mmCIF file of C-alpha atoms and ligand atoms in Angstrom:
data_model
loop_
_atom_site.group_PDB
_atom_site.id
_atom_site.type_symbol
_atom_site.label_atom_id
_atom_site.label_comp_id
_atom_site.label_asym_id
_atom_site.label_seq_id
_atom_site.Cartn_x
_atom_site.Cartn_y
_atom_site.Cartn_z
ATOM 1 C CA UNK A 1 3.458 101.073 269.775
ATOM 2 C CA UNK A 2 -0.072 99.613 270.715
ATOM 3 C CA UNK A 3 -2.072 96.674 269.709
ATOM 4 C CA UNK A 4 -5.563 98.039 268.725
ATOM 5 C CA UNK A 5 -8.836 96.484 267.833
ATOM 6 C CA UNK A 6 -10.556 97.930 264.807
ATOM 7 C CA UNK A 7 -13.805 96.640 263.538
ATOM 8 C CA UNK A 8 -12.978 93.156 264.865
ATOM 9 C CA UNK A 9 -9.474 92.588 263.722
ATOM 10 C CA UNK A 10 -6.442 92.777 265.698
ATOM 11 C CA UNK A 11 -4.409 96.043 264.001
ATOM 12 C CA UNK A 12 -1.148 96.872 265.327
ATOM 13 C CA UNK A 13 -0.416 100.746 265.079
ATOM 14 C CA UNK A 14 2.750 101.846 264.533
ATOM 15 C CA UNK A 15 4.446 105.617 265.510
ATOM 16 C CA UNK A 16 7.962 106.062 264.404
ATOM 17 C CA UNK A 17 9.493 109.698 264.394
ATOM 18 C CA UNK A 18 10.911 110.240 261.314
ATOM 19 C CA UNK A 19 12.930 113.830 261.660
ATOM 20 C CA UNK A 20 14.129 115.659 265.239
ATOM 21 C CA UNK A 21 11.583 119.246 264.285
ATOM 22 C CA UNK A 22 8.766 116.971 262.909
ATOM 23 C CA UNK A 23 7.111 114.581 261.232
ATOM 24 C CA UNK A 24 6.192 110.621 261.957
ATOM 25 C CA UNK A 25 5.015 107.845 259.996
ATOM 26 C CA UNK A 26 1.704 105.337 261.140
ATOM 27 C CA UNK A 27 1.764 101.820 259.586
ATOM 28 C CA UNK A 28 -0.481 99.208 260.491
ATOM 29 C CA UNK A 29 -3.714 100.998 259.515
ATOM 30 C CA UNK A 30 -6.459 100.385 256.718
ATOM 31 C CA UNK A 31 -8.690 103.190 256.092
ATOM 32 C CA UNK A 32 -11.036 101.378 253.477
ATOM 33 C CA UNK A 33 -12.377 100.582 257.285
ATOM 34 C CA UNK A 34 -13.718 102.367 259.439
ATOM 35 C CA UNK A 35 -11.159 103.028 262.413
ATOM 36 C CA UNK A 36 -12.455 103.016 266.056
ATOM 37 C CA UNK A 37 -12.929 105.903 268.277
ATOM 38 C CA UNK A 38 -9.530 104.666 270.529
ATOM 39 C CA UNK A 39 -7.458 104.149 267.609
ATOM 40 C CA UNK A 40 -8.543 107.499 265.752
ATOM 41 C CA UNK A 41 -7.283 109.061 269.352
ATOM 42 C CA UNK A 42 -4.102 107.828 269.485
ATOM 43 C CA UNK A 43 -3.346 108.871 265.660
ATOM 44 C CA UNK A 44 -4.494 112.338 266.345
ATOM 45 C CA UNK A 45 -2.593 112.590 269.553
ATOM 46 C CA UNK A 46 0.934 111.391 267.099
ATOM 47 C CA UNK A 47 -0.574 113.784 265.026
ATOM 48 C CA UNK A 48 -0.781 116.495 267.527
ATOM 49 C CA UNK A 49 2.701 115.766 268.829
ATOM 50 C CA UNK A 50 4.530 115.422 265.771
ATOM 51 C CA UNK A 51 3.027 117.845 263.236
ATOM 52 C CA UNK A 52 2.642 116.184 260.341
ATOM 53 C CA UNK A 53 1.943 112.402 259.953
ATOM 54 C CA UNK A 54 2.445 109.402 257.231
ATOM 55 C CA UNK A 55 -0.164 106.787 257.379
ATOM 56 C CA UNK A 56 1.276 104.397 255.043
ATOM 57 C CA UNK A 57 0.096 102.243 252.313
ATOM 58 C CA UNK A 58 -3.573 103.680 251.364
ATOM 59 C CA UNK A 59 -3.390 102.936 248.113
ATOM 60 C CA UNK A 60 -6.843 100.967 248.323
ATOM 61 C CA UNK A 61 -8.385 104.276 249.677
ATOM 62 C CA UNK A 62 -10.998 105.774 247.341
ATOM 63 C CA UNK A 63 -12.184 109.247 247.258
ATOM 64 C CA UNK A 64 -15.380 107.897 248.960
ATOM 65 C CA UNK A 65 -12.910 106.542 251.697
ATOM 66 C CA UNK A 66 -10.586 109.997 251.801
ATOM 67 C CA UNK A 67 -13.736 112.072 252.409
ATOM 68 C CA UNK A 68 -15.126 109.624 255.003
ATOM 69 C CA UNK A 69 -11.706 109.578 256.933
ATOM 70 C CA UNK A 70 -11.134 113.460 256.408
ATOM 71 C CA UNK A 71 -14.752 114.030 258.316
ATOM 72 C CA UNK A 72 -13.487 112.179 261.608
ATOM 73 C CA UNK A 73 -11.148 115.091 261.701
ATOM 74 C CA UNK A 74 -13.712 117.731 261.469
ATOM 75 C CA UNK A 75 -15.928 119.569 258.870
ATOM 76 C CA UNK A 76 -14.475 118.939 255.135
ATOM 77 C CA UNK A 77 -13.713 123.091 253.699
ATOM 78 C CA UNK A 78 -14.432 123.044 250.099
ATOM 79 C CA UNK A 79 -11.690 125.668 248.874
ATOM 80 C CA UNK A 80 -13.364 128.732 247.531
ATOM 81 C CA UNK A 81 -11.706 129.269 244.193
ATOM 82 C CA UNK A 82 -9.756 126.020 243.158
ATOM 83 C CA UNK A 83 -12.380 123.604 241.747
ATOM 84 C CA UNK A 84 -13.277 119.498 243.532
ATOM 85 C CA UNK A 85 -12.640 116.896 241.300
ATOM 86 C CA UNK A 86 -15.791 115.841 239.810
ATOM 87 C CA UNK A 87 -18.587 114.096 241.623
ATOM 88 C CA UNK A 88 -16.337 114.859 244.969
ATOM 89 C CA UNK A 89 -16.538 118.309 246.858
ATOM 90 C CA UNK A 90 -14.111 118.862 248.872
ATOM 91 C CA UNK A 91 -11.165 117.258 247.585
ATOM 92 C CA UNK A 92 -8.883 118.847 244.729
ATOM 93 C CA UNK A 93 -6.792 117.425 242.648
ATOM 94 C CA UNK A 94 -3.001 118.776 243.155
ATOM 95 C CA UNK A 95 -0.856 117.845 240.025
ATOM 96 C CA UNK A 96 2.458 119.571 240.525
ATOM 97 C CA UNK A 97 5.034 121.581 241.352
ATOM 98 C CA UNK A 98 4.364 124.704 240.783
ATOM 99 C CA UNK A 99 5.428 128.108 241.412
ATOM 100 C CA UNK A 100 2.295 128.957 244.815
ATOM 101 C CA UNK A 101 3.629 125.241 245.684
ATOM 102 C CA UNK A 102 7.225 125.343 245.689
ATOM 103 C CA UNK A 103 7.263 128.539 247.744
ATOM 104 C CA UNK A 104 6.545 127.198 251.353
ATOM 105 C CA UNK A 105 3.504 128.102 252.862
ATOM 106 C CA UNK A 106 0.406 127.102 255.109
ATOM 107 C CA UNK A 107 -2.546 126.370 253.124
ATOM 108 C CA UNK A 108 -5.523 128.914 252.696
ATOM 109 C CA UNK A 109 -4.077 131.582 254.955
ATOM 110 C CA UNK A 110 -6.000 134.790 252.988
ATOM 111 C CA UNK A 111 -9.180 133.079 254.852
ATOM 112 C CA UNK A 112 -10.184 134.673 258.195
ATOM 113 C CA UNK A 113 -10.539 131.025 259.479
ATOM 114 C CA UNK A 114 -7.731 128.981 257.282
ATOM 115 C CA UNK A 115 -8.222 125.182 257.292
ATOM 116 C CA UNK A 116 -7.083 123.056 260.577
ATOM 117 C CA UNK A 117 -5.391 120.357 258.896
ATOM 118 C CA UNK A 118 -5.004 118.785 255.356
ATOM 119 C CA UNK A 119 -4.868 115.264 254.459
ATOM 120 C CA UNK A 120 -3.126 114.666 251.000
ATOM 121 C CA UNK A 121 -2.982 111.248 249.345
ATOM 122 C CA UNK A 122 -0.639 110.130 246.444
ATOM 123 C CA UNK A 123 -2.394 109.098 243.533
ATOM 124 C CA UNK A 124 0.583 108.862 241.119
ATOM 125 C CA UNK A 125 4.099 109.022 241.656
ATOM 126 C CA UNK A 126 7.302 110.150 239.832
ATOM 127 C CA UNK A 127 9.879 107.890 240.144
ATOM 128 C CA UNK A 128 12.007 110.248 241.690
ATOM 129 C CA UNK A 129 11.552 113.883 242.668
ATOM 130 C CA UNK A 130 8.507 115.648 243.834
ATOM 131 C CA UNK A 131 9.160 115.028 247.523
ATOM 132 C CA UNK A 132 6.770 117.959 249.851
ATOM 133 C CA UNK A 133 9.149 119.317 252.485
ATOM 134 C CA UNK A 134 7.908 120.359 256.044
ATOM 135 C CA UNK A 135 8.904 122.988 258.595
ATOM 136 C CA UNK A 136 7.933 123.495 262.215
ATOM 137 C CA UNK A 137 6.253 126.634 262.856
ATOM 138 C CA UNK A 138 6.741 125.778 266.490
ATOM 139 C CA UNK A 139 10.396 125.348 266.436
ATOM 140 C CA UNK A 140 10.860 128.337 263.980
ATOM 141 C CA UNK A 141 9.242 130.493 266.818
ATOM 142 C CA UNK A 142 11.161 128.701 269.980
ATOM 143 C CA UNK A 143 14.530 129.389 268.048
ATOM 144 C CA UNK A 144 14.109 133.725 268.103
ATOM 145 C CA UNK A 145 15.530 135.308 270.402
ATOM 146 C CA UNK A 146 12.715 137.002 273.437
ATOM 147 C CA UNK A 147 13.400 140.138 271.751
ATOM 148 C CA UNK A 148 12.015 139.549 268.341
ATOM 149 C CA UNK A 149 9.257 136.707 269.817
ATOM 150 C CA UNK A 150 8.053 139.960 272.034
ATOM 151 C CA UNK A 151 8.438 141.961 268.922
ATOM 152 C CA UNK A 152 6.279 139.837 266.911
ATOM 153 C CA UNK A 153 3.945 139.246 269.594
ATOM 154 C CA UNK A 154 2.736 142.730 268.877
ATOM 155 C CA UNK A 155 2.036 141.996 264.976
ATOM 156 C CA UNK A 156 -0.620 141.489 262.626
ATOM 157 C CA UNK A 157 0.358 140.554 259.004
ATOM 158 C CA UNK A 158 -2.416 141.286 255.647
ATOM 159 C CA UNK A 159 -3.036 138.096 253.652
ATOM 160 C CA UNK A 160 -3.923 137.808 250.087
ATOM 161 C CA UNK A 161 -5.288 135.108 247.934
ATOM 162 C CA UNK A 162 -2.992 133.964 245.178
ATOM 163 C CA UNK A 163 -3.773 135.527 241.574
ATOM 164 C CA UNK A 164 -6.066 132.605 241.184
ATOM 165 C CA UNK A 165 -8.485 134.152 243.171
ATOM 166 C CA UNK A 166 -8.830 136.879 240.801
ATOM 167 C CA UNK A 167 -8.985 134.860 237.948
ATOM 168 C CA UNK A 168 -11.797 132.924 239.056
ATOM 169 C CA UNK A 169 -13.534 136.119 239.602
ATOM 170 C CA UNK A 170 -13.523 136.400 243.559
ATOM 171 C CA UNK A 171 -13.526 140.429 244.710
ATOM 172 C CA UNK A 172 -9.960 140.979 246.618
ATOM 173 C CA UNK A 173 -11.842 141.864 249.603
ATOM 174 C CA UNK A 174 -13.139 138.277 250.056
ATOM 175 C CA UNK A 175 -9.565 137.297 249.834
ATOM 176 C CA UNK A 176 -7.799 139.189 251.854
ATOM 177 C CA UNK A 177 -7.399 139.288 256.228
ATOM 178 C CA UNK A 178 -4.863 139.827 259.094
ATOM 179 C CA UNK A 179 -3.751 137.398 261.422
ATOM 180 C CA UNK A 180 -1.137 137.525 263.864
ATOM 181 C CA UNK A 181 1.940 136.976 263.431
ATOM 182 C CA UNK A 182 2.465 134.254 265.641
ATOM 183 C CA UNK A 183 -0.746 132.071 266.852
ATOM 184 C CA UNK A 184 -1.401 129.736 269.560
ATOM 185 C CA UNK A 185 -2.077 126.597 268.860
ATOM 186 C CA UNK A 186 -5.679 126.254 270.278
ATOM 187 C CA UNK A 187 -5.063 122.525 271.081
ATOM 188 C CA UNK A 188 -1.435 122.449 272.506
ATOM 189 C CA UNK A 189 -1.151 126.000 273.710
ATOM 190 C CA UNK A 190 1.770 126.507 271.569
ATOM 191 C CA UNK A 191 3.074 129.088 269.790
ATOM 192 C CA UNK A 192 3.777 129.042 266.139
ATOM 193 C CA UNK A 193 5.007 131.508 263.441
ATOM 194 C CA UNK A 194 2.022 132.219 260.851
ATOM 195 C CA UNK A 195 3.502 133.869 258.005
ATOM 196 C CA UNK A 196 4.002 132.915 254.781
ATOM 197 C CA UNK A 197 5.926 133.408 251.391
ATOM 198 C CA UNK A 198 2.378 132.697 249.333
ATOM 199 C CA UNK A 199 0.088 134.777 250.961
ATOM 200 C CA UNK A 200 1.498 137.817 253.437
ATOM 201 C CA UNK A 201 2.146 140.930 251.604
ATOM 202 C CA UNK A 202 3.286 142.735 254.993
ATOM 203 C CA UNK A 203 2.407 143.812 258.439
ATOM 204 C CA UNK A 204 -0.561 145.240 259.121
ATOM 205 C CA UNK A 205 0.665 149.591 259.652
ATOM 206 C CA UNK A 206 3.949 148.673 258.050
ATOM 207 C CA UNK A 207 4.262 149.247 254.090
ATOM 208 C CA UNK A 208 5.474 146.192 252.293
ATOM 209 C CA UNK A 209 9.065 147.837 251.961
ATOM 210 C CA UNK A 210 9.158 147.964 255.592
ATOM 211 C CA UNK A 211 8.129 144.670 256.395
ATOM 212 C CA UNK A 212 10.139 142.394 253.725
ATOM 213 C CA UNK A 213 13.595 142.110 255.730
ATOM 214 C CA UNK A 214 11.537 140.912 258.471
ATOM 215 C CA UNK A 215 9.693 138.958 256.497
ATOM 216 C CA UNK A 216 12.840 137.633 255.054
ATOM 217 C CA UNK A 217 14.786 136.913 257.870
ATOM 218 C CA UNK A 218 11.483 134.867 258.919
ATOM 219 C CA UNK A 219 11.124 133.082 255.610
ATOM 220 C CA UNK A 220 15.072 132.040 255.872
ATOM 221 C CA UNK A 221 14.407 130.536 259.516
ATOM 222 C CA UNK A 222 11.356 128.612 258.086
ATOM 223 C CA UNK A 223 13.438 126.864 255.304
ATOM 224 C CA UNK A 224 16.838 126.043 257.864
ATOM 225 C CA UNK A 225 17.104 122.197 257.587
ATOM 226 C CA UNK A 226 17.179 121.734 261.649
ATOM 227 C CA UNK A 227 13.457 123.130 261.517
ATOM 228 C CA UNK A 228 12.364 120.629 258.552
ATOM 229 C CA UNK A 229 11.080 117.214 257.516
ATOM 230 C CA UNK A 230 11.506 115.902 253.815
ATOM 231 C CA UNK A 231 8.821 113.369 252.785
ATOM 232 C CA UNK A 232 9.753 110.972 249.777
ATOM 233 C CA UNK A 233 6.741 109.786 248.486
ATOM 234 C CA UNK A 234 5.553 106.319 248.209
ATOM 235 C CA UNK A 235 2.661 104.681 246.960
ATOM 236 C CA UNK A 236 -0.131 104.978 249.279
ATOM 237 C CA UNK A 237 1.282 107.392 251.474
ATOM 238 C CA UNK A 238 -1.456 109.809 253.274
ATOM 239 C CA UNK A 239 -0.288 112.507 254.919
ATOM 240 C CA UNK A 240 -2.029 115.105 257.357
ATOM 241 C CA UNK A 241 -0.534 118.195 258.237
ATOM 242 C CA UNK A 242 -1.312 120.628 260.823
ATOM 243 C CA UNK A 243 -2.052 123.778 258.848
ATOM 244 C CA UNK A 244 -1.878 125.697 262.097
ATOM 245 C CA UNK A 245 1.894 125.083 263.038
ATOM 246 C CA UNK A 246 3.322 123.843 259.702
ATOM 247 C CA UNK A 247 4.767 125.022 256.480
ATOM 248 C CA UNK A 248 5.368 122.909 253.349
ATOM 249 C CA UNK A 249 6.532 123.419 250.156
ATOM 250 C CA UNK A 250 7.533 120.438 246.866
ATOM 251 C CA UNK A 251 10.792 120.342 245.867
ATOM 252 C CA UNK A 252 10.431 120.805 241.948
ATOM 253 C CA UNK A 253 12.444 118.286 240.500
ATOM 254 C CA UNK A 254 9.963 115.923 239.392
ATOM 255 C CA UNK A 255 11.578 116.857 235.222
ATOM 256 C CA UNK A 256 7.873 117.167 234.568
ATOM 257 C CA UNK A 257 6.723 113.236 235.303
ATOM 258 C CA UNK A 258 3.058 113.186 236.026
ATOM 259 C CA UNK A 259 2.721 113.648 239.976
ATOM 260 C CA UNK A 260 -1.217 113.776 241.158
ATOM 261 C CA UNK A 261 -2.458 114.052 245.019
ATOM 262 C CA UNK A 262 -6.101 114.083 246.337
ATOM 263 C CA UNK A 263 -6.226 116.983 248.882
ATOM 264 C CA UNK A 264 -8.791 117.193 251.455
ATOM 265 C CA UNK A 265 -8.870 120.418 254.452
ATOM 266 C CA UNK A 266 -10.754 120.632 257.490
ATOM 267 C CA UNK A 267 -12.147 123.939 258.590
ATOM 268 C CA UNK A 268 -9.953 125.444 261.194
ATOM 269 C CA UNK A 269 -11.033 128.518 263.453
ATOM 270 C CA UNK A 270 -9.851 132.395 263.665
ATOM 271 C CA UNK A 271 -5.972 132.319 264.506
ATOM 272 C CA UNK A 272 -5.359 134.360 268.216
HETATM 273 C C1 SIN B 301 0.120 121.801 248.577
HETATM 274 O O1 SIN B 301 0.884 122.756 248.647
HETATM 275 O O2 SIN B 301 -0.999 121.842 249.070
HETATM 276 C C2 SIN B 301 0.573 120.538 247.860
HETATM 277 C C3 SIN B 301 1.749 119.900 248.467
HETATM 278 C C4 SIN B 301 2.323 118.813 247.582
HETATM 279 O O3 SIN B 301 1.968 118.727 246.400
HETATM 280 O O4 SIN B 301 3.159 118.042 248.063
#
């Protein structure tokens, strides 16, 4: 907790850890303003620490004021086969669940340089249902034993785009890369698992019968509870993720009640 000046007025940030793997929720911010250069540091250092982040109560935030925020974080990646909303490059309009978002996943991982970090902002709500669940790359990697993180440490895995991609004409090749298996973080020197249920077909030299029990038994760590944050929703919620050591994934049991999110991701750089 710190008081903080922003613009002139007297804010009072608030960090409050909200599971033990991840996740933490901000109050006492207003991003129709523009936040200073001290504040913005200590929300990306919670951010940094914990994962993924909750600023609360946005609701007065307009795409203008998304866009504007998202750049502070770096250079806004305009997703290169799902469309912007009109007028607004750069942020797309998520109306969900379905079946690439219920399956848990990083966001954009068939690029060579997948984004850093996505900001998503609740635009309407369900009552009940819809909540976007979380998992720590970085604790899904500490928990293996130093056999298999050894193991893994020697593995590449081939990333596809989804079948949207091919729909919206885009050749496979411009779709498709390898990353490792398990990154460092290039800002906290950790290591995370990077591979996916959405977009990893298999490991790069294996064939994909070879790879899925791997693959499996990876997937299954991702989704145990201990390594996992659930976020219920509320209006004006914003959250940021950090595509590089997170998974997510919405819990479809919204009973098909309208549930729209403005997503924003900033360009992130080649996984090592
Ligand atoms: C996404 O997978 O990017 C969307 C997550 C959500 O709708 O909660």
């Amino acid at each position: 907790m710190a008081m903080m000046k922003s613009m002139g007025r007297a804010q009072q940030l608030g960090v409050r850890k909200l599971a033990g793997a991840l996740g933490a929720e901000i109050t006492g911010l207003d991003l129709t303003r523009t936040v200073d250069d001290k504040t913005l540091a200590d929300v990306r250092a919670a951010f940094l620490e914990n994962q993924v982040i909750c600023i609360r109560g946005q609701h007065a935030m307009t795409p203008e004021d998304q866009l504007a925020f998202a750049a502070r974080w770096g250079e806004v990646a305009v997703h290169p086969y799902v469309p912007s909303i009109e007028g607004f490059p750069g942020i797309m309009r998520i109306s969900d669940p379905t079946a690439i978002t219920e399956t848990w996943h990083a966001d954009t991982t068939h690029a060579a340089c997948p984004p850093a970090l996505t900001l998503l902002l609740a635009r309407v709500l369900p009552e009940v249902g819809g909540d976007t669940m979380f998992s720590s790359g970085y604790r899904v990697y500490e928990s293996l034993s130093p056999g298999l993180q050894q193991a893994l440490a020697t593995l590449r895995a081939v990333h596809h785009g989804t079948e949207l991609a091919s729909s919206a004409g885009l050749d496979e090749s411009a779709v498709t890369t390898t990353h490792p298996v398990v990154r460092t973080h290039p800002e906290t020197g950790r290591r995370a698992l990077f591979v996916n249920g959405n977009y990893v077909s298999h490991f790069e030299g294996w064939n994909e019968g070879e790879s899925a029990p791997l693959l499996q038994y990876l997937y299954d760590q991702v989704a145990r509870p201990e390594h996992t944050y659930r976020h219920r929703w509320q209006d004006g919620d914003l959250i940021i993720w950090d595509n590089r050591c997170t998974q997510h994934a919405v819990v479809a049991d919204t009973g098909g009640a309208e549930r729209v999110l403005h997503r924003v991701t900033i360009a992130g750089d080649t996984p090592v």
